[in-house]
Every structure is written in structure tokens, then in C-alpha cells.
Amino acid sequence: MSLKNKIAIITGASRGIGKAIAQNLAKDGVHVILTARNQQDLNEAVESIGREGGKATAFSLDISDEKAVGNFIDQIKKITDSVDILINNAGIGSFAPVTETETQFWDQVMDVNVKGTFLMCKHLVPVMQKQKHGHIVNIASDVAKRTFAEGAMYCASKYAQDAFSSALRKEVRQNNIKVSVVYPGKVETYFNNSIPGVNEDHHRLHPDDIAGSVNYILSAPLHVVIDELMIHPISQDY
Ligand code: NAP
């Protein structure tokens, strides 16, 4: 299915995986609407897409703030009647023993990874229901399906995001809305204060690898929904 002239909202699109997804979709003719909190990073991402001939718009948005999400959707309704694609990508995390995990950080991780995904869907599904089509792609993690020591908080958030997605898929399929989940292994991004290119672990995927899998999911024929897509670097031990 051609993606040309579709409209996609991508959260966490200022860097890392989200930015690569936005760049890749723009190359396929999608009007991409980038969101994240840092406006300057967003502006740079929009400019880089524009230089490649793509169509991009940016909105600063904290997805854990329901009022901000509601205002954002109101703004979107002013510029377009339809939103074809929602990519819930924004996410945070870090790894530590449970006994050393700050309760405040637990709340932040759940607020972004779980509540943020919920809020974006809560406010955008009605738009998709009205237009009688839509595709939601949630970027989870391979640790939405397996656990590891010192990953309790992050794994719990990703298991929750995965369960939410699976239940939502059953709820909205009657409205011709697809819900897909991508489960990446290690990816070279800014996640958890990493700096691409200077990390010691070279066994990582490139953000473009994830972006390619998202294009594959979105390009499936109208009658097909790819529920889940797990993607690892071949050298990762998991
Ligand atoms: P990243 O490079 O740190 O990018 C995270 C993005 O999320 C940034 O654009 C950030 O921008 C945005 N963000 C963070 N908090 C936000 C909030 N409250 N509201 C809106 N946007 C927010 O990380 P990444 O690796 O690309 O992560 C993207 C997704 O992939 C996450 O869901 C992550 O869990 C998942 N993932 C990553 C890996 C990996 O190895 N890197 C593996 C599996 C899954 P601002 O800070 O400006 O808001």
C-alpha cells in the first residue's frame, strides 16, 4: 500500500528511533508531524526532512501531560481532518536494582511509556474512528517479552505498553483501525544517556533498521495487519 500523502504523528521524533521513522516516512511522501518536548531538537529534525524534500511539522509536547495532549489534538484538528498513522515511540528508561530505584523515576517511566501511549491513543482513536481507518504503531522493546535483572522498572513499563496494545487491537479492529507493535533489541540512540558512536557495545541496530520495519508494517495491504514485529541485531545475545 502506498504511503504517499498520508498524515502521521510520531512521538519522540526529535532524535533516535523516532527521528529515523519520521525521516523514512517523509521520503515515502508522508506528511510527518513530529512531537517531543525540546523544540530546538524538533526544529532541527524538521529542517533536515525539509532539506530532503519531505513535508514535516513540529509540535512541542509532553505526552505524559493529558491537558497538553488534548491541546495538541485540538491544534491538529485545525490543520487536518484526518490522521492516518500514529507512532507511539517516545520512551525513557534506565536500569538498576529494585532497591536502588527512585520511586519518583518509576513514576516518570510509567508516565511516559505507559500513560503517554494511553493518552495519545485515548485522544486520537476518536479521530480515527470518525474517519473509519487508522494505523497505530507502538514502539515497545524486546524486553516487553522477556525480563532481566536490574530491568524490573523498564520491563514492567514495556510489558504494560504491550498488553495495552494487544487489548486495544481487539477493541478498535471493528473500526478498521490497525494496531501493530515493534519490539526492537538494542539500538544505537541517545536512550538512557547513551551517545551514538561512542558506546562500547557495537552490537546494536541502527535507528534506520527500526524505521524500515515500520515502513514495512505500514505498507501492508489494506486487509492485512502485522500485529507484532521483533527485530534484533544478529550479534545480540538475548
Ligand atoms: P532517545 O534517543 O532517547 O529518544 C527518545 C525520544 O523521546 C526523544 O525524542 C525525546 O525527546 C522523547 N521523549 C522523552 N520523554 C518524552 C515525553 N515525556 N514526551 C514526549 N517526548 C518525550 O531513545 P530511543 O532509543 O530512540 O527510544 C525510542 C523508543 O524506543 C523508546 O520507547 C524506547 O523505550 C524504545 N526502545 C529503545 C531501544 C534502544 O536500545 N535504544 C531498544 C528497544 C526499544 P525530548 O527529550 O525532547 O522530549
Short mmCIF file of C-alpha atoms in Angstrom, two decimals, residues 49-195:
data_model
loop_
_atom_site.label_atom_id
_atom_site.label_comp_id
_atom_site.label_asym_id
_atom_site.label_seq_id
_atom_site.Cartn_x
_atom_site.Cartn_y
_atom_site.Cartn_z
CA ILE A 49 13.47 16.50 6.48
CA GLY A 50 12.68 19.69 4.54
CA ARG A 51 16.17 19.70 3.00
CA GLU A 52 15.45 16.19 1.65
CA GLY A 53 12.21 17.44 0.08
CA GLY A 54 9.90 15.98 2.74
CA LYS A 55 6.89 17.62 4.41
CA ALA A 56 7.23 17.94 8.18
CA THR A 57 5.60 19.92 11.00
CA ALA A 58 6.65 20.00 14.66
CA PHE A 59 4.80 20.47 17.93
CA SER A 60 6.42 20.54 21.35
CA LEU A 61 4.52 18.04 23.50
CA ASP A 62 4.99 16.17 26.78
CA ILE A 63 2.96 13.01 26.19
CA SER A 64 2.58 12.37 29.92
CA ASP A 65 0.50 15.57 30.34
CA GLU A 66 -3.15 14.94 29.42
CA LYS A 67 -4.02 18.62 29.07
CA ALA A 68 -1.08 19.11 26.69
CA VAL A 69 -2.12 16.05 24.66
CA GLY A 70 -5.70 17.36 24.41
CA ASN A 71 -4.47 20.81 23.29
CA PHE A 72 -2.16 19.16 20.75
CA ILE A 73 -5.04 17.17 19.21
CA ASP A 74 -7.10 20.39 19.02
CA GLN A 75 -4.23 22.02 17.09
CA ILE A 76 -4.00 19.01 14.77
CA LYS A 77 -7.73 19.22 14.02
CA LYS A 78 -7.15 22.80 12.82
CA ILE A 79 -4.62 21.70 10.19
CA THR A 80 -6.13 18.40 9.05
CA ASP A 81 -9.38 16.40 9.12
CA SER A 82 -7.64 13.06 9.12
CA VAL A 83 -4.69 11.40 10.84
CA ASP A 84 -3.80 8.11 9.15
CA ILE A 85 -0.92 6.98 11.35
CA LEU A 86 0.12 7.34 14.99
CA ILE A 87 3.58 6.12 16.02
CA ASN A 88 3.88 5.92 19.82
CA ASN A 89 7.65 5.93 20.07
CA ALA A 90 8.64 8.33 22.90
CA GLY A 91 10.06 6.41 25.83
CA ILE A 92 12.55 6.63 28.66
CA GLY A 93 14.30 4.16 30.94
CA SER A 94 17.31 3.24 33.00
CA PHE A 95 18.48 0.11 34.74
CA ALA A 96 19.16 -0.50 38.45
CA PRO A 97 18.31 -2.97 41.21
CA VAL A 98 14.76 -2.52 42.52
CA THR A 99 16.10 -1.47 45.94
CA GLU A 100 18.05 1.38 44.31
CA THR A 101 15.26 2.56 42.01
CA GLU A 102 13.97 6.03 42.89
CA THR A 103 10.18 5.93 43.27
CA GLN A 104 9.99 9.29 41.51
CA PHE A 105 11.78 7.84 38.48
CA TRP A 106 9.45 4.82 38.49
CA ASP A 107 6.54 7.28 38.21
CA GLN A 108 8.24 9.17 35.35
CA VAL A 109 8.93 5.99 33.36
CA MET A 110 5.36 4.76 33.78
CA ASP A 111 4.02 8.23 32.95
CA VAL A 112 5.88 8.38 29.63
CA ASN A 113 6.00 4.75 28.46
CA VAL A 114 2.55 3.60 29.60
CA LYS A 115 0.38 6.64 30.34
CA GLY A 116 1.82 8.56 27.36
CA THR A 117 0.87 5.74 24.98
CA PHE A 118 -2.58 5.55 26.58
CA LEU A 119 -3.17 9.33 26.37
CA MET A 120 -2.15 9.58 22.71
CA CYS A 121 -4.49 6.69 21.85
CA LYS A 122 -7.32 7.98 24.05
CA HIS A 123 -7.29 11.34 22.25
CA LEU A 124 -6.53 10.17 18.71
CA VAL A 125 -8.61 6.99 18.39
CA PRO A 126 -11.85 9.06 18.20
CA VAL A 127 -10.39 10.90 15.18
CA MET A 128 -9.55 7.54 13.55
CA GLN A 129 -12.97 6.10 14.45
CA LYS A 130 -14.66 9.08 12.79
CA GLN A 131 -12.64 8.67 9.58
CA LYS A 132 -13.12 4.85 9.78
CA HIS A 133 -9.47 3.98 9.34
CA GLY A 134 -6.10 4.37 11.03
CA HIS A 135 -2.89 2.60 11.97
CA ILE A 136 -1.26 2.82 15.39
CA VAL A 137 2.30 1.52 15.72
CA ASN A 138 3.70 1.28 19.23
CA ILE A 139 7.46 1.02 19.67
CA ALA A 140 7.85 -1.29 22.68
CA SER A 141 11.06 -3.31 23.19
CA ASP A 142 12.20 -6.92 23.12
CA VAL A 143 12.00 -6.62 26.92
CA ALA A 144 8.22 -6.41 26.58
CA LYS A 145 8.54 -10.20 26.12
CA ARG A 146 11.49 -11.14 28.38
CA THR A 147 12.94 -9.85 31.63
CA PHE A 148 16.43 -9.37 33.04
CA ALA A 149 17.97 -8.43 36.40
CA GLU A 150 18.05 -4.68 37.05
CA GLY A 151 15.45 -4.14 34.33
CA ALA A 152 12.33 -4.53 36.50
CA MET A 153 11.06 -0.97 36.10
CA TYR A 154 11.70 -0.69 32.36
CA CYS A 155 10.47 -4.25 31.62
CA ALA A 156 7.28 -3.59 33.64
CA SER A 157 6.60 -0.44 31.60
CA LYS A 158 7.14 -2.23 28.30
CA TYR A 159 5.07 -5.29 29.32
CA ALA A 160 2.29 -2.85 30.22
CA GLN A 161 2.61 -0.98 26.90
CA ASP A 162 2.46 -4.34 25.10
CA ALA A 163 -0.62 -5.57 26.98
CA PHE A 164 -2.33 -2.23 26.37
CA SER A 165 -1.59 -2.52 22.65
CA SER A 166 -2.87 -6.08 22.42
CA ALA A 167 -6.17 -5.22 24.12
CA LEU A 168 -6.58 -2.02 22.10
CA ARG A 169 -6.09 -4.01 18.86
CA LYS A 170 -9.13 -6.15 19.78
CA GLU A 171 -11.14 -3.05 20.70
CA VAL A 172 -10.63 -0.97 17.54
CA ARG A 173 -10.37 -3.52 14.73
CA GLN A 174 -14.15 -3.15 14.26
CA ASN A 175 -13.41 0.49 13.33
CA ASN A 176 -10.86 -0.56 10.69
CA ILE A 177 -8.02 0.66 12.90
CA LYS A 178 -4.86 -1.46 12.94
CA VAL A 179 -2.59 -1.72 16.00
CA SER A 180 0.95 -3.02 15.50
CA VAL A 181 3.80 -3.38 17.97
CA VAL A 182 7.53 -3.30 17.17
CA TYR A 183 9.92 -4.95 19.65
CA PRO A 184 13.46 -3.73 18.99
CA GLY A 185 16.54 -5.23 20.59
CA LYS A 186 19.48 -2.90 21.25
CA VAL A 187 19.53 0.21 19.08
CA GLU A 188 22.22 2.88 18.88
CA THR A 189 20.41 6.03 20.09
CA TYR A 190 20.52 8.58 22.91
CA PHE A 191 18.46 6.24 25.14
CA ASN A 192 19.46 6.26 28.83
CA ASN A 193 22.10 8.96 28.23
CA SER A 194 23.91 6.96 25.53
CA ILE A 195 25.75 8.80 22.81
#
